[in-house]
PDB file of C-alpha atoms in Angstrom:
ATOM      1  CA  MET A   1     -11.465  26.095  -0.961  1.00  0.00           C
ATOM      2  CA  ALA A   2      -9.076  24.323   1.383  1.00  0.00           C
ATOM      3  CA  GLU A   3      -9.241  20.572   1.673  1.00  0.00           C
ATOM      4  CA  ILE A   4      -9.705  18.953   5.070  1.00  0.00           C
ATOM      5  CA  GLN A   5      -7.377  16.030   5.784  1.00  0.00           C
ATOM      6  CA  SER A   6      -9.394  13.022   7.014  1.00  0.00           C
ATOM      7  CA  TRP A   7      -6.876  10.185   6.991  1.00  0.00           C
ATOM      8  CA  THR A   8      -3.265   9.475   6.084  1.00  0.00           C
ATOM      9  CA  GLY A   9      -1.528   6.146   6.165  1.00  0.00           C
ATOM     10  CA  ARG A  10       1.201   3.835   4.956  1.00  0.00           C
ATOM     11  CA  PRO A  11       1.251   0.091   4.424  1.00  0.00           C
ATOM     12  CA  SER A  12       2.760  -2.038   7.159  1.00  0.00           C
ATOM     13  CA  GLN A  13       6.149  -3.693   6.750  1.00  0.00           C
ATOM     14  CA  TRP A  14       4.397  -6.957   7.664  1.00  0.00           C
ATOM     15  CA  THR A  15       3.603  -7.260   3.948  1.00  0.00           C
ATOM     16  CA  ASN A  16       7.316  -7.968   3.474  1.00  0.00           C
ATOM     17  CA  ALA A  17       7.532 -10.694   6.143  1.00  0.00           C
ATOM     18  CA  ALA A  18       8.064 -13.514   3.617  1.00  0.00           C
ATOM     19  CA  VAL A  19      10.727 -11.551   1.710  1.00  0.00           C
ATOM     20  CA  PHE A  20      12.548 -10.649   4.924  1.00  0.00           C
ATOM     21  CA  PHE A  21      12.434 -14.263   6.130  1.00  0.00           C
ATOM     22  CA  VAL A  22      13.805 -15.682   2.850  1.00  0.00           C
ATOM     23  CA  CYS A  23      16.516 -13.011   2.731  1.00  0.00           C
ATOM     24  CA  PHE A  24      17.513 -13.776   6.337  1.00  0.00           C
ATOM     25  CA  VAL A  25      17.732 -17.517   5.620  1.00  0.00           C
ATOM     26  CA  LEU A  26      19.799 -16.917   2.466  1.00  0.00           C
ATOM     27  CA  LEU A  27      22.055 -14.483   4.290  1.00  0.00           C
ATOM     28  CA  ALA A  28      22.620 -16.971   7.121  1.00  0.00           C
ATOM     29  CA  ALA A  29      23.331 -19.803   4.687  1.00  0.00           C
ATOM     30  CA  LEU A  30      25.745 -17.755   2.578  1.00  0.00           C
ATOM     31  CA  THR A  31      27.502 -16.383   5.645  1.00  0.00           C
ATOM     32  CA  GLY A  32      27.842 -19.902   7.018  1.00  0.00           C
ATOM     33  CA  ALA A  33      29.256 -21.109   3.697  1.00  0.00           C
ATOM     34  CA  THR A  34      31.736 -18.225   3.673  1.00  0.00           C
ATOM     35  CA  ILE A  35      32.921 -19.004   7.201  1.00  0.00           C
ATOM     36  CA  GLU A  36      33.170 -22.709   6.349  1.00  0.00           C
ATOM     37  CA  MET A  37      35.464 -21.936   3.418  1.00  0.00           C
ATOM     38  CA  ARG A  38      37.721 -19.846   5.692  1.00  0.00           C
ATOM     39  CA  GLY A  39      37.990 -16.925   3.424  1.00  0.00           C
ATOM     40  CA  ILE A  40      35.833 -14.732   1.323  1.00  0.00           C
ATOM     41  CA  ARG A  41      35.842 -15.492  -2.343  1.00  0.00           C
ATOM     42  CA  PRO A  42      34.706 -12.632  -4.596  1.00  0.00           C
ATOM     43  CA  THR A  43      31.722 -14.553  -5.991  1.00  0.00           C
ATOM     44  CA  LEU A  44      30.514 -15.616  -2.564  1.00  0.00           C
ATOM     45  CA  GLY A  45      31.022 -12.090  -1.237  1.00  0.00           C
ATOM     46  CA  VAL A  46      28.705 -10.705  -3.930  1.00  0.00           C
ATOM     47  CA  LEU A  47      26.117 -13.374  -3.169  1.00  0.00           C
ATOM     48  CA  VAL A  48      26.087 -12.355   0.506  1.00  0.00           C
ATOM     49  CA  VAL A  49      25.141  -8.802  -0.491  1.00  0.00           C
ATOM     50  CA  LEU A  50      22.193  -9.809  -2.737  1.00  0.00           C
ATOM     51  CA  PRO A  51      19.752 -10.785   0.059  1.00  0.00           C
ATOM     52  CA  LEU A  52      20.561  -7.543   1.862  1.00  0.00           C
ATOM     53  CA  VAL A  53      19.863  -5.509  -1.273  1.00  0.00           C
ATOM     54  CA  ARG A  54      16.573  -7.365  -1.920  1.00  0.00           C
ATOM     55  CA  ALA A  55      15.403  -6.813   1.654  1.00  0.00           C
ATOM     56  CA  ALA A  56      16.359  -3.121   1.465  1.00  0.00           C
ATOM     57  CA  VAL A  57      14.435  -2.647  -1.793  1.00  0.00           C
ATOM     58  CA  ALA A  58      11.351  -4.353  -0.315  1.00  0.00           C
ATOM     59  CA  TYR A  59      11.581  -2.174   2.797  1.00  0.00           C
ATOM     60  CA  LEU A  60      11.993   1.050   0.811  1.00  0.00           C
ATOM     61  CA  ASP A  61       9.212   0.173  -1.637  1.00  0.00           C
ATOM     62  CA  THR A  62       6.760  -0.214   1.233  1.00  0.00           C
ATOM     63  CA  ARG A  63       8.148   2.759   3.169  1.00  0.00           C
ATOM     64  CA  CYS A  64       7.865   5.081   0.177  1.00  0.00           C
ATOM     65  CA  ARG A  65       4.144   4.404  -0.350  1.00  0.00           C
ATOM     66  CA  SER A  66       1.742   6.846   1.217  1.00  0.00           C
ATOM     67  CA  TYR A  67      -1.997   7.406   1.137  1.00  0.00           C
ATOM     68  CA  SER A  68      -3.978  10.512   1.947  1.00  0.00           C
ATOM     69  CA  LEU A  69      -7.723  11.069   2.091  1.00  0.00           C
ATOM     70  CA  THR A  70      -9.247  14.529   2.126  1.00  0.00           C
ATOM     71  CA  ASP A  71     -12.834  15.663   1.869  1.00  0.00           C
ATOM     72  CA  GLN A  72     -12.379  16.083  -1.915  1.00  0.00           C
ATOM     73  CA  ARG A  73      -9.963  13.424  -3.152  1.00  0.00           C
ATOM     74  CA  PHE A  74      -7.892  10.364  -2.432  1.00  0.00           C
ATOM     75  CA  ARG A  75      -4.175  10.773  -3.065  1.00  0.00           C
ATOM     76  CA  TYR A  76      -1.498   8.131  -3.172  1.00  0.00           C
ATOM     77  CA  SER A  77       2.157   8.133  -4.092  1.00  0.00           C
ATOM     78  CA  PHE A  78       4.820   5.514  -4.572  1.00  0.00           C
ATOM     79  CA  GLY A  79       8.361   5.038  -5.874  1.00  0.00           C
ATOM     80  CA  ILE A  80      11.822   4.805  -4.400  1.00  0.00           C
ATOM     81  CA  LEU A  81      14.018   6.939  -6.666  1.00  0.00           C
ATOM     82  CA  SER A  82      11.348   8.319  -8.974  1.00  0.00           C
ATOM     83  CA  ARG A  83       8.018   9.202  -7.392  1.00  0.00           C
ATOM     84  CA  ARG A  84       4.572   8.941  -8.939  1.00  0.00           C
ATOM     85  CA  PHE A  85       1.538  10.758  -7.558  1.00  0.00           C
ATOM     86  CA  HIS A  86      -2.108   9.911  -8.283  1.00  0.00           C
ATOM     87  CA  ASP A  87      -5.255  11.770  -7.323  1.00  0.00           C
ATOM     88  CA  VAL A  88      -8.712  10.201  -7.461  1.00  0.00           C
ATOM     89  CA  GLU A  89     -11.668  12.527  -7.044  1.00  0.00           C
ATOM     90  CA  LEU A  90     -13.992  11.101  -4.405  1.00  0.00           C
ATOM     91  CA  TYR A  91     -17.127  11.416  -6.519  1.00  0.00           C
ATOM     92  CA  ARG A  92     -15.458   9.070  -9.066  1.00  0.00           C
ATOM     93  CA  ILE A  93     -15.129   6.230  -6.548  1.00  0.00           C
ATOM     94  CA  LYS A  94     -17.624   3.462  -7.203  1.00  0.00           C
ATOM     95  CA  ASP A  95     -16.984   1.050  -4.339  1.00  0.00           C
ATOM     96  CA  VAL A  96     -14.698   0.479  -1.340  1.00  0.00           C
ATOM     97  CA  VAL A  97     -13.949  -3.149  -0.382  1.00  0.00           C
ATOM     98  CA  LEU A  98     -12.417  -4.287   2.905  1.00  0.00           C
ATOM     99  CA  ASP A  99     -10.405  -7.513   2.918  1.00  0.00           C
ATOM    100  CA  GLN A 100      -8.841  -9.125   5.987  1.00  0.00           C
ATOM    101  CA  PRO A 101      -6.653 -12.105   5.123  1.00  0.00           C
ATOM    102  CA  PHE A 102      -5.954 -14.384   8.094  1.00  0.00           C
ATOM    103  CA  PHE A 103      -2.325 -13.313   8.641  1.00  0.00           C
ATOM    104  CA  LEU A 104      -3.162  -9.598   8.473  1.00  0.00           C
ATOM    105  CA  ARG A 105      -6.247 -10.048  10.647  1.00  0.00           C
ATOM    106  CA  ILE A 106      -4.102 -11.547  13.422  1.00  0.00           C
ATOM    107  CA  LEU A 107      -1.955  -8.405  13.293  1.00  0.00           C
ATOM    108  CA  GLY A 108      -4.950  -6.041  13.218  1.00  0.00           C
ATOM    109  CA  LEU A 109      -4.350  -4.998   9.602  1.00  0.00           C
ATOM    110  CA  SER A 110      -6.603  -4.888   6.547  1.00  0.00           C
ATOM    111  CA  ASN A 111      -6.445  -4.439   2.798  1.00  0.00           C
ATOM    112  CA  ILE A 112      -8.761  -1.891   1.218  1.00  0.00           C
ATOM    113  CA  THR A 113      -9.598  -1.948  -2.478  1.00  0.00           C
ATOM    114  CA  ILE A 114     -10.883   1.239  -4.097  1.00  0.00           C
ATOM    115  CA  ILE A 115     -12.892   0.639  -7.264  1.00  0.00           C
ATOM    116  CA  GLY A 116     -13.527   3.727  -9.314  1.00  0.00           C
ATOM    117  CA  PHE A 117     -14.571   5.057 -12.676  1.00  0.00           C
ATOM    118  CA  ASP A 118     -11.044   6.259 -13.405  1.00  0.00           C
ATOM    119  CA  MET A 119      -9.793   5.204 -16.836  1.00  0.00           C
ATOM    120  CA  VAL A 120      -6.096   5.394 -15.923  1.00  0.00           C
ATOM    121  CA  LYS A 121      -6.234   3.108 -12.886  1.00  0.00           C
ATOM    122  CA  PRO A 122      -9.725   1.885 -12.013  1.00  0.00           C
ATOM    123  CA  ILE A 123      -8.603  -0.223  -9.032  1.00  0.00           C
ATOM    124  CA  VAL A 124      -6.310   0.962  -6.236  1.00  0.00           C
ATOM    125  CA  LYS A 125      -5.242  -1.401  -3.451  1.00  0.00           C
ATOM    126  CA  ILE A 126      -4.265  -0.060  -0.059  1.00  0.00           C
ATOM    127  CA  ARG A 127      -2.339  -2.888   1.553  1.00  0.00           C
ATOM    128  CA  ALA A 128      -1.957  -3.654   5.252  1.00  0.00           C
ATOM    129  CA  VAL A 129      -3.378  -0.591   6.998  1.00  0.00           C
ATOM    130  CA  ARG A 130      -4.434  -0.352  10.620  1.00  0.00           C
ATOM    131  CA  ASP A 131      -8.093  -0.001  11.552  1.00  0.00           C
ATOM    132  CA  GLY A 132      -9.329  -0.876   8.073  1.00  0.00           C
ATOM    133  CA  ALA A 133     -13.024  -0.980   8.991  1.00  0.00           C
ATOM    134  CA  ASN A 134     -12.883   2.598  10.254  1.00  0.00           C
ATOM    135  CA  VAL A 135     -10.922   3.748   7.191  1.00  0.00           C
ATOM    136  CA  ARG A 136     -13.507   2.134   4.907  1.00  0.00           C
ATOM    137  CA  GLU A 137     -16.320   3.948   6.723  1.00  0.00           C
ATOM    138  CA  VAL A 138     -14.478   7.254   6.448  1.00  0.00           C
ATOM    139  CA  PHE A 139     -14.104   6.615   2.694  1.00  0.00           C
ATOM    140  CA  ARG A 140     -17.778   5.732   2.325  1.00  0.00           C
ATOM    141  CA  ASN A 141     -19.011   8.794   4.208  1.00  0.00           C
ATOM    142  CA  LEU A 142     -16.708  11.176   2.351  1.00  0.00           C
ATOM    143  CA  VAL A 143     -17.592   9.695  -1.057  1.00  0.00           C
ATOM    144  CA  GLU A 144     -21.324  10.070  -0.373  1.00  0.00           C
ATOM    145  CA  ALA A 145     -20.874  13.626   0.895  1.00  0.00           C
ATOM    146  CA  ARG A 146     -18.783  14.576  -2.156  1.00  0.00           C
ATOM    147  CA  ARG A 147     -21.330  13.067  -4.536  1.00  0.00           C
ATOM    148  CA  ASP A 148     -24.038  15.163  -2.877  1.00  0.00           C
ATOM    149  CA  VAL A 149     -21.953  18.330  -3.237  1.00  0.00           C
ATOM    150  CA  LYS A 150     -21.219  17.595  -6.922  1.00  0.00           C
ATOM    151  CA  SER A 151     -24.771  16.324  -7.579  1.00  0.00           C
ATOM    152  CA  VAL A 152     -23.439  13.065  -8.950  1.00  0.00           C
ATOM    153  CA  ARG A 153     -25.684  10.013  -9.030  1.00  0.00           C
ATOM    154  CA  VAL A 154     -24.432   6.510  -9.745  1.00  0.00           C
ATOM    155  CA  SER A 155     -26.825   4.079 -11.369  1.00  0.00           C
ATOM    156  CA  GLU A 156     -26.162   0.464 -12.195  1.00  0.00           C
ATOM    157  CA  VAL A 157     -27.617  -0.886 -15.393  1.00  0.00           C
ATOM    158  CA  GLY A 158     -27.847  -4.589 -15.876  1.00  0.00           C
TER     159      GLY A 158
END
């Protein structure tokens, strides 16, 4: 049976705003110090490269994350050089939480937390996605539909 793709997404680079800002400030300060000394010293030259490398790693880490939701499972992958892929069956998802911190809310982004019965990774955070309320509703509807198909009932004892 073929799976029907319902949603795909990636986190926004806005999650790296603080890292990019600090790297830019450090790069400007180190470049200014290099120009002030009228020559590039090897140690200072290496220090100029470090903020660029850190910003590149932050960019790639966010860029290499992807999320996919089908009518049967939630898939996510991450990793820059080595990739890791996880699948969570929808009927094993317990709860979907929407979080809108102030900064992300201004930008129209949301964080979604998936809480499941999975023993390997019971909590998955989807950071800084667009239209989070709609994505949460899509999750909720697909999880309920999949539970009905699999005849799975969730009961809370306590």
